[in-house]
């Protein structure tokens, strides 16, 4: 039963990743900026290509 709940959580979490990047950002709050991602910065990806890379990784996560 725990395994089913963990699997459900991971599937839901993976499906939410593309939605976070595709959602319009509110004007009064700072949006998530994939150009400042610690993971992509550690992989030596600069800010400009980090946005499409983050989007591609999010969709890849959702498809898996």
CSV table of N, CA and C in Angstrom, one decimal:
chain,number,residue,atom,x,y,z
A,1,UNK,N,0.8,-1.2,0.0
A,1,UNK,CA,0.0,0.0,0.0
A,1,UNK,C,0.9,1.3,0.0
A,2,UNK,N,1.9,1.2,0.8
A,2,UNK,CA,2.9,2.4,0.8
A,2,UNK,C,3.5,2.6,-0.6
A,3,UNK,N,3.8,1.5,-1.2
A,3,UNK,CA,4.5,1.5,-2.5
A,3,UNK,C,3.5,2.2,-3.6
A,4,UNK,N,2.2,1.9,-3.5
A,4,UNK,CA,1.3,2.5,-4.4
A,4,UNK,C,1.2,4.0,-4.2
A,5,UNK,N,1.2,4.4,-2.9
A,5,UNK,CA,1.1,5.8,-2.6
A,5,UNK,C,2.4,6.6,-3.0
A,6,UNK,N,3.5,6.0,-2.8
A,6,UNK,CA,4.8,6.6,-3.3
A,6,UNK,C,4.8,6.7,-4.8
A,7,UNK,N,4.4,5.6,-5.5
A,7,UNK,CA,4.3,5.6,-6.9
A,7,UNK,C,3.4,6.7,-7.4
A,8,UNK,N,2.2,6.8,-6.8
A,8,UNK,CA,1.3,7.9,-7.2
A,8,UNK,C,1.8,9.3,-7.0
A,9,UNK,N,2.5,9.4,-5.9
A,9,UNK,CA,3.1,10.8,-5.6
A,9,UNK,C,4.2,11.1,-6.7
A,10,UNK,N,5.0,10.1,-7.0
A,10,UNK,CA,6.1,10.4,-8.0
A,10,UNK,C,5.5,10.6,-9.4
A,11,UNK,N,4.4,9.9,-9.7
A,11,UNK,CA,3.8,10.2,-11.0
A,11,UNK,C,3.2,11.5,-11.1
A,12,UNK,N,2.5,11.9,-10.0
A,12,UNK,CA,1.8,13.2,-10.0
A,12,UNK,C,2.9,14.3,-10.0
A,13,UNK,N,4.0,14.1,-9.3
A,13,UNK,CA,5.0,15.1,-9.2
A,13,UNK,C,5.7,15.3,-10.6
A,14,UNK,N,5.9,14.2,-11.3
A,14,UNK,CA,6.5,14.3,-12.6
A,14,UNK,C,5.6,15.0,-13.6
A,15,UNK,N,4.2,14.8,-13.5
A,15,UNK,CA,3.3,15.4,-14.4
A,15,UNK,C,3.1,16.9,-14.1
A,16,UNK,N,3.5,17.4,-12.9
A,16,UNK,CA,3.3,18.8,-12.6
A,16,UNK,C,4.5,19.6,-13.1
A,17,UNK,N,5.6,19.0,-13.4
A,17,UNK,CA,6.8,19.7,-13.8
A,17,UNK,C,6.6,20.6,-15.0
A,18,UNK,N,6.0,20.1,-16.1
A,18,UNK,CA,5.8,21.0,-17.3
A,18,UNK,C,4.8,22.1,-17.0
A,19,UNK,N,3.9,21.8,-16.1
A,19,UNK,CA,2.9,22.9,-15.8
A,19,UNK,C,3.5,24.0,-15.1
A,20,UNK,N,4.5,23.8,-14.3
A,20,UNK,CA,5.1,24.9,-13.6
A,20,UNK,C,5.8,25.8,-14.5
A,21,UNK,N,6.5,25.3,-15.5
A,21,UNK,CA,7.2,26.1,-16.5
A,21,UNK,C,6.3,26.8,-17.5
A,22,UNK,N,5.1,26.2,-17.8
A,22,UNK,CA,4.2,26.7,-18.8
A,22,UNK,C,3.2,27.7,-18.2
A,23,UNK,N,3.0,27.7,-16.9
A,23,UNK,CA,2.0,28.6,-16.3
A,23,UNK,C,2.5,30.0,-16.4
A,24,UNK,N,1.5,30.9,-16.6
A,24,UNK,CA,1.9,32.4,-16.7
A,24,UNK,C,2.3,32.8,-15.3
A,25,UNK,N,3.3,33.7,-15.2
A,25,UNK,CA,3.8,34.2,-14.0
A,25,UNK,C,3.0,35.4,-13.5
A,26,UNK,N,2.5,35.4,-12.3
A,26,UNK,CA,1.8,36.6,-11.8
A,26,UNK,C,2.8,37.8,-11.7
A,27,UNK,N,2.2,39.0,-12.0
A,27,UNK,CA,3.0,40.2,-12.1
A,27,UNK,C,3.6,40.6,-10.8
A,28,UNK,N,3.0,40.3,-9.6
A,28,UNK,CA,3.5,40.8,-8.3
A,28,UNK,C,4.4,39.8,-7.7
A,29,UNK,N,4.7,38.7,-8.2
A,29,UNK,CA,5.6,37.7,-7.6
A,29,UNK,C,6.7,37.3,-8.6
A,30,UNK,N,7.8,37.0,-8.0
A,30,UNK,CA,8.9,36.5,-8.9
A,30,UNK,C,8.6,35.1,-9.4
A,31,UNK,N,8.7,34.8,-10.7
A,31,UNK,CA,8.5,33.5,-11.2
A,31,UNK,C,9.7,32.6,-11.0
A,32,UNK,N,9.5,31.3,-11.1
A,32,UNK,CA,10.6,30.4,-11.1
A,32,UNK,C,11.5,30.7,-12.3
A,33,UNK,N,12.8,30.9,-12.1
A,33,UNK,CA,13.7,31.2,-13.2
A,33,UNK,C,14.6,30.1,-13.4
A,34,UNK,N,14.4,29.2,-14.5
A,34,UNK,CA,15.3,28.1,-14.7
A,34,UNK,C,16.7,28.6,-15.1
A,35,UNK,N,16.9,29.8,-15.4
A,35,UNK,CA,18.2,30.3,-15.7
A,35,UNK,C,19.1,30.4,-14.5
A,36,UNK,N,18.5,30.3,-13.3
A,36,UNK,CA,19.2,30.3,-12.0
A,36,UNK,C,19.2,29.0,-11.4
A,37,UNK,N,18.9,27.9,-12.1
A,37,UNK,CA,18.8,26.6,-11.5
A,37,UNK,C,20.2,26.1,-11.1
A,38,UNK,N,20.3,25.6,-9.8
A,38,UNK,CA,21.6,25.2,-9.3
A,38,UNK,C,22.0,23.9,-10.1
A,39,UNK,N,21.1,23.1,-10.5
A,39,UNK,CA,21.5,21.9,-11.2
A,39,UNK,C,22.1,22.2,-12.6
A,40,UNK,N,21.5,23.1,-13.3
A,40,UNK,CA,22.0,23.4,-14.6
A,40,UNK,C,23.2,24.3,-14.5
A,41,UNK,N,23.3,25.1,-13.5
A,41,UNK,CA,24.6,25.9,-13.3
A,41,UNK,C,25.7,24.9,-13.0
A,42,UNK,N,25.5,23.9,-12.2
A,42,UNK,CA,26.5,22.9,-11.9
A,42,UNK,C,27.0,22.2,-13.1
A,43,UNK,N,26.1,22.0,-14.1
A,43,UNK,CA,26.4,21.4,-15.3
A,43,UNK,C,27.0,22.3,-16.3
A,44,UNK,N,27.3,23.6,-15.9
A,44,UNK,CA,27.9,24.6,-16.7
A,44,UNK,C,27.1,25.0,-17.9
A,45,UNK,N,25.7,25.1,-17.7
A,45,UNK,CA,24.8,25.6,-18.7
A,45,UNK,C,24.5,27.1,-18.3
A,46,UNK,N,24.8,28.0,-19.3
A,46,UNK,CA,24.5,29.4,-19.0
A,46,UNK,C,23.0,29.7,-19.0
A,47,UNK,N,22.7,30.9,-18.6
A,47,UNK,CA,21.3,31.3,-18.4
A,47,UNK,C,20.4,31.2,-19.6
A,48,UNK,N,20.9,31.6,-20.8
A,48,UNK,CA,20.0,31.6,-22.0
A,48,UNK,C,19.6,30.2,-22.4
A,49,UNK,N,20.5,29.2,-22.5
A,49,UNK,CA,20.1,27.9,-22.9
A,49,UNK,C,19.5,27.1,-21.7
A,50,UNK,N,19.6,27.6,-20.5
A,50,UNK,CA,19.1,26.9,-19.4
A,50,UNK,C,17.6,26.8,-19.4
A,51,UNK,N,16.9,27.8,-19.9
A,51,UNK,CA,15.4,27.8,-20.0
A,51,UNK,C,14.9,26.7,-20.9
A,52,UNK,N,15.4,26.6,-22.1
A,52,UNK,CA,14.9,25.5,-22.9
A,52,UNK,C,15.3,24.1,-22.4
A,53,UNK,N,16.5,24.1,-21.8
A,53,UNK,CA,17.0,22.8,-21.2
A,53,UNK,C,16.1,22.4,-20.1
A,54,UNK,N,15.7,23.4,-19.2
A,54,UNK,CA,14.8,23.0,-18.1
A,54,UNK,C,13.5,22.6,-18.6
A,55,UNK,N,13.0,23.2,-19.6
A,55,UNK,CA,11.7,22.8,-20.2
A,55,UNK,C,11.8,21.4,-20.8
A,56,UNK,N,12.8,21.1,-21.5
A,56,UNK,CA,13.0,19.8,-22.1
A,56,UNK,C,13.1,18.8,-21.0
A,57,UNK,N,13.8,19.0,-19.9
A,57,UNK,CA,13.9,18.1,-18.8
A,57,UNK,C,12.6,17.9,-18.1
A,58,UNK,N,11.8,18.9,-18.0
A,58,UNK,CA,10.5,18.8,-17.4
A,58,UNK,C,9.6,17.9,-18.2
A,59,UNK,N,9.6,18.1,-19.5
A,59,UNK,CA,8.7,17.3,-20.4
A,59,UNK,C,9.2,15.8,-20.4
A,60,UNK,N,10.5,15.7,-20.4
A,60,UNK,CA,11.1,14.3,-20.3
A,60,UNK,C,10.7,13.6,-19.1
A,61,UNK,N,10.7,14.3,-17.9
A,61,UNK,CA,10.3,13.8,-16.7
A,61,UNK,C,8.8,13.4,-16.7
A,62,UNK,N,8.0,14.2,-17.3
A,62,UNK,CA,6.6,13.9,-17.4
A,62,UNK,C,6.3,12.7,-18.3
A,63,UNK,N,7.0,12.6,-19.3
A,63,UNK,CA,6.8,11.5,-20.2
A,63,UNK,C,7.3,10.1,-19.6
A,64,UNK,N,8.3,10.2,-18.8
A,64,UNK,CA,8.8,9.0,-18.2
A,64,UNK,C,7.7,8.5,-17.1
